[in-house]
Amino acid sequence: MYAKLYKTDGTILDVVPSNGSDFQLDELQKMVGGYIEIIPAGKGKIMVLDDEGKLKGKPINDAATMIFMRAGFYDTIVGDVLVCDDEMVQ
């Protein structure tokens, strides 16, 4: 199973959990650069982002913001964001 890491510079990376099945907390924190927050992204998907990203002044993530808005939510998403199936985060 693949997940996608949407970086603020527009780069999109396919990522796989190191254990092959689900992401561990330390992996998630390293990817997003801080304590994690999990929010819905629609259709069984979730977004994992830095809980304090706005407070830290992280740049807007245009791609992640669009995904969030297409799911019916309205907010600006900042920082690098992991989008994956909800069962990939335990």
mmCIF file of C-alpha atoms in Angstrom:
data_model
loop_
_atom_site.group_PDB
_atom_site.id
_atom_site.type_symbol
_atom_site.label_atom_id
_atom_site.label_comp_id
_atom_site.label_asym_id
_atom_site.label_seq_id
_atom_site.Cartn_x
_atom_site.Cartn_y
_atom_site.Cartn_z
ATOM 1 C CA MET A 1 0.000 0.000 0.000
ATOM 2 C CA TYR A 2 1.230 3.447 -0.881
ATOM 3 C CA ALA A 3 0.573 6.788 0.682
ATOM 4 C CA LYS A 4 1.446 10.200 -0.696
ATOM 5 C CA LEU A 5 3.493 12.884 0.990
ATOM 6 C CA TYR A 6 2.507 16.318 -0.301
ATOM 7 C CA LYS A 7 5.356 18.732 0.301
ATOM 8 C CA THR A 8 4.906 22.501 0.384
ATOM 9 C CA ASP A 9 7.292 22.915 -2.569
ATOM 10 C CA GLY A 10 4.806 21.017 -4.775
ATOM 11 C CA THR A 11 6.678 17.710 -4.672
ATOM 12 C CA ILE A 12 4.507 14.603 -4.234
ATOM 13 C CA LEU A 13 6.253 11.463 -3.007
ATOM 14 C CA ASP A 14 4.948 7.906 -2.802
ATOM 15 C CA VAL A 15 5.791 6.588 0.668
ATOM 16 C CA VAL A 16 5.445 3.205 2.337
ATOM 17 C CA PRO A 17 5.445 2.438 6.076
ATOM 18 C CA SER A 18 8.796 1.061 7.207
ATOM 19 C CA ASN A 19 7.093 -2.077 8.576
ATOM 20 C CA GLY A 20 5.106 -2.511 5.341
ATOM 21 C CA SER A 21 1.628 -2.158 6.855
ATOM 22 C CA ASP A 22 1.089 0.924 9.022
ATOM 23 C CA PHE A 23 2.943 4.098 9.905
ATOM 24 C CA GLN A 24 4.441 4.454 13.355
ATOM 25 C CA LEU A 25 4.287 7.695 15.325
ATOM 26 C CA ASP A 26 7.979 8.516 14.898
ATOM 27 C CA GLU A 27 7.705 8.083 11.111
ATOM 28 C CA LEU A 28 4.699 10.387 10.945
ATOM 29 C CA GLN A 29 6.332 13.057 13.107
ATOM 30 C CA LYS A 30 9.456 12.992 10.955
ATOM 31 C CA MET A 31 7.423 13.333 7.730
ATOM 32 C CA VAL A 32 5.371 16.314 8.892
ATOM 33 C CA GLY A 33 8.018 17.941 11.085
ATOM 34 C CA GLY A 34 6.219 17.975 14.415
ATOM 35 C CA TYR A 35 3.469 16.596 16.591
ATOM 36 C CA ILE A 36 0.794 15.055 14.405
ATOM 37 C CA GLU A 37 -2.828 15.941 13.861
ATOM 38 C CA ILE A 38 -5.097 13.624 11.887
ATOM 39 C CA ILE A 39 -7.976 15.069 9.881
ATOM 40 C CA PRO A 40 -10.425 13.518 7.391
ATOM 41 C CA ALA A 41 -9.663 13.708 3.679
ATOM 42 C CA GLY A 42 -12.786 11.911 2.384
ATOM 43 C CA LYS A 43 -13.396 8.429 0.928
ATOM 44 C CA GLY A 44 -11.594 6.500 3.687
ATOM 45 C CA LYS A 45 -8.524 8.728 3.514
ATOM 46 C CA ILE A 46 -6.923 10.818 6.220
ATOM 47 C CA MET A 47 -4.403 13.631 6.292
ATOM 48 C CA VAL A 48 -1.576 13.671 8.791
ATOM 49 C CA LEU A 49 -0.109 17.107 9.406
ATOM 50 C CA ASP A 50 1.876 19.104 11.941
ATOM 51 C CA ASP A 51 -0.505 20.024 14.765
ATOM 52 C CA GLU A 52 1.340 23.316 15.302
ATOM 53 C CA GLY A 53 2.066 24.082 11.647
ATOM 54 C CA LYS A 54 0.155 27.375 11.593
ATOM 55 C CA LEU A 55 1.709 28.505 14.877
ATOM 56 C CA LYS A 56 5.150 27.713 13.451
ATOM 57 C CA GLY A 57 4.387 29.770 10.339
ATOM 58 C CA LYS A 58 4.781 26.862 7.943
ATOM 59 C CA PRO A 59 3.990 27.641 4.298
ATOM 60 C CA ILE A 60 0.610 26.885 2.751
ATOM 61 C CA ASN A 61 0.343 23.492 1.099
ATOM 62 C CA ASP A 62 -1.798 24.211 -1.965
ATOM 63 C CA ALA A 63 -2.254 20.561 -3.021
ATOM 64 C CA ALA A 64 -3.264 19.410 0.473
ATOM 65 C CA THR A 65 -5.619 22.382 0.847
ATOM 66 C CA MET A 66 -7.362 21.423 -2.421
ATOM 67 C CA ILE A 67 -7.738 17.783 -1.289
ATOM 68 C CA PHE A 68 -9.229 18.969 2.008
ATOM 69 C CA MET A 69 -11.661 21.311 0.251
ATOM 70 C CA ARG A 70 -12.746 18.609 -2.225
ATOM 71 C CA ALA A 71 -13.626 16.482 0.804
ATOM 72 C CA GLY A 72 -16.071 19.216 1.853
ATOM 73 C CA PHE A 73 -13.990 20.993 4.473
ATOM 74 C CA TYR A 74 -12.803 24.576 4.403
ATOM 75 C CA ASP A 75 -9.473 25.523 5.916
ATOM 76 C CA THR A 76 -5.962 26.256 4.749
ATOM 77 C CA ILE A 77 -3.528 23.383 5.219
ATOM 78 C CA VAL A 78 0.110 24.205 5.949
ATOM 79 C CA GLY A 79 3.339 22.229 6.011
ATOM 80 C CA ASP A 80 4.128 18.821 4.553
ATOM 81 C CA VAL A 81 1.128 16.469 4.687
ATOM 82 C CA LEU A 82 0.750 12.716 4.431
ATOM 83 C CA VAL A 83 -2.434 11.453 2.772
ATOM 84 C CA CYS A 84 -3.181 7.768 3.234
ATOM 85 C CA ASP A 85 -5.885 5.187 3.862
ATOM 86 C CA ASP A 86 -7.144 5.491 7.428
ATOM 87 C CA GLU A 87 -6.056 1.937 8.299
ATOM 88 C CA MET A 88 -2.425 2.864 7.560
ATOM 89 C CA VAL A 89 -2.283 4.836 10.839
ATOM 90 C CA GLN A 90 -2.967 2.860 14.017
#
